[in-house]
Short mmCIF file of C-alpha atoms in Angstrom, two decimals:
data_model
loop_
_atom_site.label_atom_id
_atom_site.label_comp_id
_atom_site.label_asym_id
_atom_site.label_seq_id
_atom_site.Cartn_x
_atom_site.Cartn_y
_atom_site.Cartn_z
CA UNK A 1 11.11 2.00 18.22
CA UNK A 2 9.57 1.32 21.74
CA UNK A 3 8.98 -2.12 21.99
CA UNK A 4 4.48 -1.75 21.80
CA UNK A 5 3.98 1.98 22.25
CA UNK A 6 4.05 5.65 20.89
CA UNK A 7 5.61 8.21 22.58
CA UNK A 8 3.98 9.25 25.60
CA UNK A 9 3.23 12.68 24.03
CA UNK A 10 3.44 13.67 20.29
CA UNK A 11 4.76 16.79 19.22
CA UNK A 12 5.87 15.98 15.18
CA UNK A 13 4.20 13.92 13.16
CA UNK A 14 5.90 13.52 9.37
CA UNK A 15 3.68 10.76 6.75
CA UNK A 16 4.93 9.77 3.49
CA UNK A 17 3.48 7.13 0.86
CA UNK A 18 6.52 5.13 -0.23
CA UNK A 19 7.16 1.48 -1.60
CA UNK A 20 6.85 -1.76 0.41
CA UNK A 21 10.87 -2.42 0.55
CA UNK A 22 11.66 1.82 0.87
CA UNK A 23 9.20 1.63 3.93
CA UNK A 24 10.56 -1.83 5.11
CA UNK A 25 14.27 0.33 4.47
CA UNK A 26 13.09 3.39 6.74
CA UNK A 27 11.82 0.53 9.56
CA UNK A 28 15.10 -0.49 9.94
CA UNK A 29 16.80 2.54 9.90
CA UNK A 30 15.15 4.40 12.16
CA UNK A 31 14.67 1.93 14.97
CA UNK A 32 18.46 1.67 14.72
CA UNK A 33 19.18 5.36 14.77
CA UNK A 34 16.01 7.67 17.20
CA UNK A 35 15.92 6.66 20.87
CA UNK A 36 13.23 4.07 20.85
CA UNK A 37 11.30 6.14 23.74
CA UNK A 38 11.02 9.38 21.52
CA UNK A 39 10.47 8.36 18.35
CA UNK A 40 8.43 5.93 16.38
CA UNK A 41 7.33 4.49 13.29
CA UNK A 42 4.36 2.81 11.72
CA UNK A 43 4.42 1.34 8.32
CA UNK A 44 1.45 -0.49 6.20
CA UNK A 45 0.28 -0.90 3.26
CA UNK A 46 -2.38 1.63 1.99
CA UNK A 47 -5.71 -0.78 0.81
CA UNK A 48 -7.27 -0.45 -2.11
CA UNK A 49 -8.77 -3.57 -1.87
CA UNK A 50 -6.46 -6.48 -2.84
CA UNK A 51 -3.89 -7.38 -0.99
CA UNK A 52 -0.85 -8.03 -3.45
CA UNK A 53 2.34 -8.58 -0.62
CA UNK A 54 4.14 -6.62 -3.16
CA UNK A 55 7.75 -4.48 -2.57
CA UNK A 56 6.13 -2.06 -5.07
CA UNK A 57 2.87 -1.93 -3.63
CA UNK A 58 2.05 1.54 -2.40
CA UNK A 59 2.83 1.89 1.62
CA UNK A 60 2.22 4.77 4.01
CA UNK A 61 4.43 5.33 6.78
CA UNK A 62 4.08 7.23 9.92
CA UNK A 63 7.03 8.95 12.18
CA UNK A 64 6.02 10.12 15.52
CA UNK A 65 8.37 12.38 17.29
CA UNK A 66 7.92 13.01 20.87
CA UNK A 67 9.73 16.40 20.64
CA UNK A 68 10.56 18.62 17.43
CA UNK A 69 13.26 17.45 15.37
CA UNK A 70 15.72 19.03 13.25
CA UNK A 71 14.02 18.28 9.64
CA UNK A 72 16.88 19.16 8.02
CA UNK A 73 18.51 16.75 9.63
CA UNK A 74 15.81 13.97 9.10
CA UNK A 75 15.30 14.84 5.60
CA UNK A 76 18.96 14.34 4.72
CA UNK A 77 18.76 11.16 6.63
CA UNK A 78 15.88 9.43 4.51
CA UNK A 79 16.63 11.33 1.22
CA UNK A 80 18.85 8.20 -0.10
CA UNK A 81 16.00 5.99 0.71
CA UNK A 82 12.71 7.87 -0.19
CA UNK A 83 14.90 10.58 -2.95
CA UNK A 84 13.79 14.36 -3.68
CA UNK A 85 10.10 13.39 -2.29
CA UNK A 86 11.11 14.12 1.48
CA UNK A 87 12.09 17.39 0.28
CA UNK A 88 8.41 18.72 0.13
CA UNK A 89 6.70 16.14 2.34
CA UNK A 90 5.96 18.60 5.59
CA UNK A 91 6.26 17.64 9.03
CA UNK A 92 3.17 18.18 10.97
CA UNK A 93 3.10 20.09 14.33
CA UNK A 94 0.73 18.47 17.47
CA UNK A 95 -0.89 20.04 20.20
CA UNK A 96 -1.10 17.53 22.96
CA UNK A 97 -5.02 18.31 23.48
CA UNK A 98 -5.46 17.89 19.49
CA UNK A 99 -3.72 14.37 19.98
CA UNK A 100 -5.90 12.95 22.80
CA UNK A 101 -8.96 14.18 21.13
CA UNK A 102 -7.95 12.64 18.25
CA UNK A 103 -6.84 8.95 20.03
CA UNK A 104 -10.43 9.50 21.72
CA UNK A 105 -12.49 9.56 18.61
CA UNK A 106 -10.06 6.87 16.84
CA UNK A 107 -10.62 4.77 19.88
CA UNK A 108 -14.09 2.31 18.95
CA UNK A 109 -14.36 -0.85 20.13
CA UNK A 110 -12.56 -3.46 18.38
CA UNK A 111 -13.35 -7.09 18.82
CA UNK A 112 -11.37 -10.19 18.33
CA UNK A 113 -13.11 -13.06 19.72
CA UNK A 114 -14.73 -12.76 23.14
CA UNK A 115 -11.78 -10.20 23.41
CA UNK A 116 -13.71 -6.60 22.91
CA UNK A 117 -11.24 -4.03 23.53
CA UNK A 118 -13.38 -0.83 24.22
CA UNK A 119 -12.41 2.74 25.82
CA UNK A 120 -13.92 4.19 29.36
CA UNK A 121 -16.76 6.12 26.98
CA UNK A 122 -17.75 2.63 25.68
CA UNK A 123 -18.13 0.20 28.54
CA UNK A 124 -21.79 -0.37 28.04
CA UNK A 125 -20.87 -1.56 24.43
CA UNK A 126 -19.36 -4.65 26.77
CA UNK A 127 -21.92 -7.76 26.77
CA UNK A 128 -22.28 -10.52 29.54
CA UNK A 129 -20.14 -13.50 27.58
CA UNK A 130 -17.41 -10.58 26.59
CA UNK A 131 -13.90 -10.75 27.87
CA UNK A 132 -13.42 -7.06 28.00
CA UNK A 133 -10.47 -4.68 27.97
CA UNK A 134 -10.41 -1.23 29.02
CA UNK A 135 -7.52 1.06 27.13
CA UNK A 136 -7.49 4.86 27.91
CA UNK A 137 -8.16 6.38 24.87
CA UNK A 138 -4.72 8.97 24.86
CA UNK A 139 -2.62 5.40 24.71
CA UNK A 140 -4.85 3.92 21.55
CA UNK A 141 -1.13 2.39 20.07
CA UNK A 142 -1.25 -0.96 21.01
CA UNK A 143 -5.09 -1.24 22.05
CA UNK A 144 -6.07 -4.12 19.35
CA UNK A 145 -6.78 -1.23 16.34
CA UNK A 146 -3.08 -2.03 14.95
CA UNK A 147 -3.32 -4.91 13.24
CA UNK A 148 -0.06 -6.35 14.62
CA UNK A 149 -2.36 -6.39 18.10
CA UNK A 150 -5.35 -7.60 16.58
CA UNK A 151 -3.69 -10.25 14.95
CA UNK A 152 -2.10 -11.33 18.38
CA UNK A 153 -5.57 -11.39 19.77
CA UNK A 154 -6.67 -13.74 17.02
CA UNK A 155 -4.27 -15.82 17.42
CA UNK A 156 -5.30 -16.05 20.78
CA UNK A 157 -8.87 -16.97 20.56
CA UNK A 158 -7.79 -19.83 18.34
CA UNK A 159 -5.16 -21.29 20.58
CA UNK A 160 -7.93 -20.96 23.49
CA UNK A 161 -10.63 -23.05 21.57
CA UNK A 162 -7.79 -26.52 21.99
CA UNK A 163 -5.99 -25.50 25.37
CA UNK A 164 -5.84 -23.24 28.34
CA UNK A 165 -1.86 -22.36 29.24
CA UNK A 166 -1.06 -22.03 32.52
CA UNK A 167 2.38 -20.21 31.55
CA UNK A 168 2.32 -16.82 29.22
CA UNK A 169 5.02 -14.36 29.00
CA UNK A 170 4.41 -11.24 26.80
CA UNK A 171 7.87 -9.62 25.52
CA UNK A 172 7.14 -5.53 24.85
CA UNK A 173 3.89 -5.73 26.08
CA UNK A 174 3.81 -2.00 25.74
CA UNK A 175 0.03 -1.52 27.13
CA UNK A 176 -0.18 -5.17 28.34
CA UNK A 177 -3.68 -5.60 26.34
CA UNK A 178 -2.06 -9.48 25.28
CA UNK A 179 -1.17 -10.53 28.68
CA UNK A 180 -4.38 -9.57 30.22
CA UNK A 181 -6.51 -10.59 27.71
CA UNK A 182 -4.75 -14.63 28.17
CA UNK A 183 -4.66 -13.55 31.88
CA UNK A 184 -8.33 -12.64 31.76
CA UNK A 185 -9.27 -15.58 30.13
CA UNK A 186 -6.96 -18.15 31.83
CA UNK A 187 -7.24 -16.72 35.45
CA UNK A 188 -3.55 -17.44 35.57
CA UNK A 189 -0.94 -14.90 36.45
CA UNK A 190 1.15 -13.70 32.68
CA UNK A 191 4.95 -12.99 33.18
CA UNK A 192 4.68 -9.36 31.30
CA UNK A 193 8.17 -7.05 30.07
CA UNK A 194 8.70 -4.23 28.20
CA UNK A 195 12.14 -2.33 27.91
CA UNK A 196 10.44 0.85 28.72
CA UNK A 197 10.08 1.76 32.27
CA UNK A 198 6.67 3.94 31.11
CA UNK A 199 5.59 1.07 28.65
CA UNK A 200 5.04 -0.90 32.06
CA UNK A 201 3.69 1.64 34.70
CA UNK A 202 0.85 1.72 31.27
CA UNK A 203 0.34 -1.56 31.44
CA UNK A 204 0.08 -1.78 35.50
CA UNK A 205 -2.29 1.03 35.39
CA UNK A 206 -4.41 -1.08 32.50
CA UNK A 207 -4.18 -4.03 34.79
CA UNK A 208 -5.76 -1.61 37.77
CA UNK A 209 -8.39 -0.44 35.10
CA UNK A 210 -9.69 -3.94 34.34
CA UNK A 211 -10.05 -5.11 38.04
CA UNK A 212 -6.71 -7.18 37.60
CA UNK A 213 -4.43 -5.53 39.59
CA UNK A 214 -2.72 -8.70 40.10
CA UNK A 215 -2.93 -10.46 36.93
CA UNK A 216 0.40 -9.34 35.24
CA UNK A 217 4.10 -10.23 37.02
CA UNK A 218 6.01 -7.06 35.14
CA UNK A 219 9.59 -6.48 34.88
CA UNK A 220 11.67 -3.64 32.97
CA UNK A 221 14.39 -5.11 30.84
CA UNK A 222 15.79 -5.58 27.41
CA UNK A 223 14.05 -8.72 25.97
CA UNK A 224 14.08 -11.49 27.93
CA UNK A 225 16.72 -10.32 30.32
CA UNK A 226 15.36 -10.95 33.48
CA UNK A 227 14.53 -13.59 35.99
CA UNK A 228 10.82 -13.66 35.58
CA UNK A 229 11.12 -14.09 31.79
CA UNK A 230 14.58 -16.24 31.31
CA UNK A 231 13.04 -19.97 32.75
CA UNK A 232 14.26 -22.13 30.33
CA UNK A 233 11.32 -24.78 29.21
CA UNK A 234 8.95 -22.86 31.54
CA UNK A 235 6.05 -21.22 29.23
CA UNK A 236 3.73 -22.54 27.08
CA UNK A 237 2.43 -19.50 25.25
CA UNK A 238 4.75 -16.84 24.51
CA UNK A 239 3.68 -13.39 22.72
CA UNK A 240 6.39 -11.32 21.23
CA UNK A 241 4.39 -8.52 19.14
CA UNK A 242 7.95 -6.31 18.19
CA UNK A 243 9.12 -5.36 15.48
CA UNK A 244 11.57 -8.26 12.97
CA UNK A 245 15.08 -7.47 13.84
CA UNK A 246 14.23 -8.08 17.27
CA UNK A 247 12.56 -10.61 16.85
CA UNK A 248 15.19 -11.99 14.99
CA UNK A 249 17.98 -10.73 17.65
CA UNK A 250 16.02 -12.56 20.30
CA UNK A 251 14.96 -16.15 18.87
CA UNK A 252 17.34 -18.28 20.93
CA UNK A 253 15.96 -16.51 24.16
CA UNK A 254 12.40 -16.77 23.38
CA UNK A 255 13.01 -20.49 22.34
CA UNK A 256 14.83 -21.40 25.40
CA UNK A 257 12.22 -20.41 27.40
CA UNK A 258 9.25 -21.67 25.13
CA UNK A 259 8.08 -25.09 26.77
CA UNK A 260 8.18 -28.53 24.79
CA UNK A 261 4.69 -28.15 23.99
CA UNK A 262 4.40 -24.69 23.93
CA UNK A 263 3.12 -21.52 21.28
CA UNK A 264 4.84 -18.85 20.28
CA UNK A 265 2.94 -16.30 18.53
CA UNK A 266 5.50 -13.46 16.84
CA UNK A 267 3.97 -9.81 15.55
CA UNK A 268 4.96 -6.50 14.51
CA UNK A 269 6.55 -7.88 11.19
CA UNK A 270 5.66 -6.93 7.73
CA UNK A 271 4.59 -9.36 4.90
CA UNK A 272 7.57 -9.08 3.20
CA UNK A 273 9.80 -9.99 6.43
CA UNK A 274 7.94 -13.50 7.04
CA UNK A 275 10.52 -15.08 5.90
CA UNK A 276 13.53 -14.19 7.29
CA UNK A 277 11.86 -14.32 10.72
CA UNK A 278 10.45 -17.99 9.52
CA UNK A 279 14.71 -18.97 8.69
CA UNK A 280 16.16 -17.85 12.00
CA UNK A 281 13.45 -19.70 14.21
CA UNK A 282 13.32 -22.76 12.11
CA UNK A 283 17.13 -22.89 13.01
CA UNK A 284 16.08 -22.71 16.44
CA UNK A 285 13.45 -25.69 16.54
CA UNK A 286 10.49 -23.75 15.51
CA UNK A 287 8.11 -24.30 12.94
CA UNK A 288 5.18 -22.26 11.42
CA UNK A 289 1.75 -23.65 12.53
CA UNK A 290 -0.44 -20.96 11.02
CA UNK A 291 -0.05 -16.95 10.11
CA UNK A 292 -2.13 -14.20 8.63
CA UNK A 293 -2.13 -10.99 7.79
CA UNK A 294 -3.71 -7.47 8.96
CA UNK A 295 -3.18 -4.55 7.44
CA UNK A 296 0.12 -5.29 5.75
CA UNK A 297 1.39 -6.24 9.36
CA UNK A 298 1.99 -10.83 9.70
CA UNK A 299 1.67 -12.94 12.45
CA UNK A 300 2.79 -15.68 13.06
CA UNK A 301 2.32 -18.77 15.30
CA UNK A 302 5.11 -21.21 15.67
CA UNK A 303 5.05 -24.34 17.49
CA UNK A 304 8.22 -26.45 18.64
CA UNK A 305 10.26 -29.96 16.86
CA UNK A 306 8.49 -32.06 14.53
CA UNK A 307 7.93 -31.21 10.77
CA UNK A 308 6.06 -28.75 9.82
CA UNK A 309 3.03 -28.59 8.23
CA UNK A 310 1.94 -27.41 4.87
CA UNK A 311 1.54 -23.38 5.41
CA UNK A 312 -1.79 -21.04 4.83
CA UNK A 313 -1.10 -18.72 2.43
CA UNK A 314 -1.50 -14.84 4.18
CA UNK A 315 -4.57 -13.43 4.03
#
């Protein structure tokens, strides 16, 4: 899966309602197996009202392929997971007008804090005291409507009301919406990568958008494998909004550049992955300072040393 972002353009769309550890099964399989900047998935759980963190709570989960795929293929592939289901579950075809219309009536403003994260057709939804953010509509993945980005943004706000850091680096920042809305709000410059060379021309052009042309320092490389991201000690609030086995994959990096006193605030993981992420950073230093939950999608932010505190539940 891209690290933040759909495909550029959608051609195959293929939904199925599954079970909390089948769609949690088909996460993992298909980042490891589709080229991360053709295909991608989205997986939550379907609300009815309670939220019950449950394996065998019902789940819906969306494939996006950039190009047609042989179904065949695909249905053979997530038959052992899903069973006979797949074979009647239809893959839908996209017309690339259909899809932007579709991102542009999706796209209403969304607002977490003074963050209000708003498309071109509603800037005068934007009020004096608002930090706002400018997404174009046809790139509405990653614009603060998933909840792994809204729950970012959250996160945010909070660590904002006790401290402004001078330091951020986003890891897959996809459209950049996290770094510029610290940026934004910190008038410091945020250290901003994504693996995909598209991922950040998107988030340069979103920087241009929002009259911060020079608020993000970008880079194109796996993780943390660069020299604007790998300062050991350097930053004091990292963002890593991925998906788990990345995020597992790439704890010792992100703590090795995570300051003394520093946040790290981890998305893109479902409920029922909290704690295996929670394991590998605790054996890294880390402990859990607070998390919640959006839409079936945690996040989590994790502080440095000392013991941790008593855990809120998810909500």
């Amino acid at each position: 899966m891209r690290e933040g972002l759909l495909p550029a353009t959608v051609a195959t769309v293929l939904e199925l309602s599954t079970s909390g550890d089948k769609a949690r099964a088909l996460t993992e399989l298909l980042g490891e197996v589709f080229d991360p900047t053709e295909t991608a998935i989205s997986a939550f759980e379907i609300e009815d009202g309670v939220t019950t963190l449950s394996l065998n709570a019902p789940w819906k989960v969306e494939i996006y392929f950039a190009t047609h795929p042989d179904e065949e293929a695909v249905r053979d592939m997530l038959r052992p997971i899903v069973g006979e289901v797949i074979d009647t579950t239809p893959f839908t075809t996209v017309n690339q007008q259909d899809w932007v219309a579709a991102s542009l009536d999706g796209l209403k403003p969304v607002r977490a804090g003074r963050v209000l994260v708003h498309g071109a057709h509603d800037r005068d939804t934007v009020r004096v005291n608002d930090v706002g953010i400018e997404i174009e509509a046809a790139l509405a993945f990653g614009t603060g409507h998933h909840g792994t980005t809204a729950g970012c943004l959250l996160a945010l706000d909070a660590e904002l009301k006790k401290r402004r850091p001078r330091h951020g680096l986003d890891v897959g920042t996809g459209t950049g919406i996290l770094a510029l809305a610290l940026a934004k709000q910190t008038k410091q410059r945020v250290v901003a990568g994504d693996i995909d060379a598209i991922a950040v021309e998107v988030a340069a052009h979103n920087a241009r958008v929002n009259h911060a042309p020079h608020a993000l320092d970008l880079y194109v490389a796996p993780g943390l494998r660069h020299a604007k991201a790998n300062r050991p000690g350097h930053f004091d609030l990292v963002f890593a909004n991925i998906l788990a086995w990345p995020l597992k994959r790439l704890a010792p990096s992100i703590a090795r550049v995570l300051a003394d006193d520093g946040t790290l605030i981890l998305s893109g993981l479902l409920a029922m992955d909290v704690a295996g992420v929670l394991s590998v950073y605790r054996h890294q230093g880390l402990f859990l300072a607070r998390q919640s939950l959006r839409e079936g999608w945690a996040t989590l932010v994790m502080k440095k040393g000392g013991a941790a505190p008593r855990a809120r539940r998810l909500r």
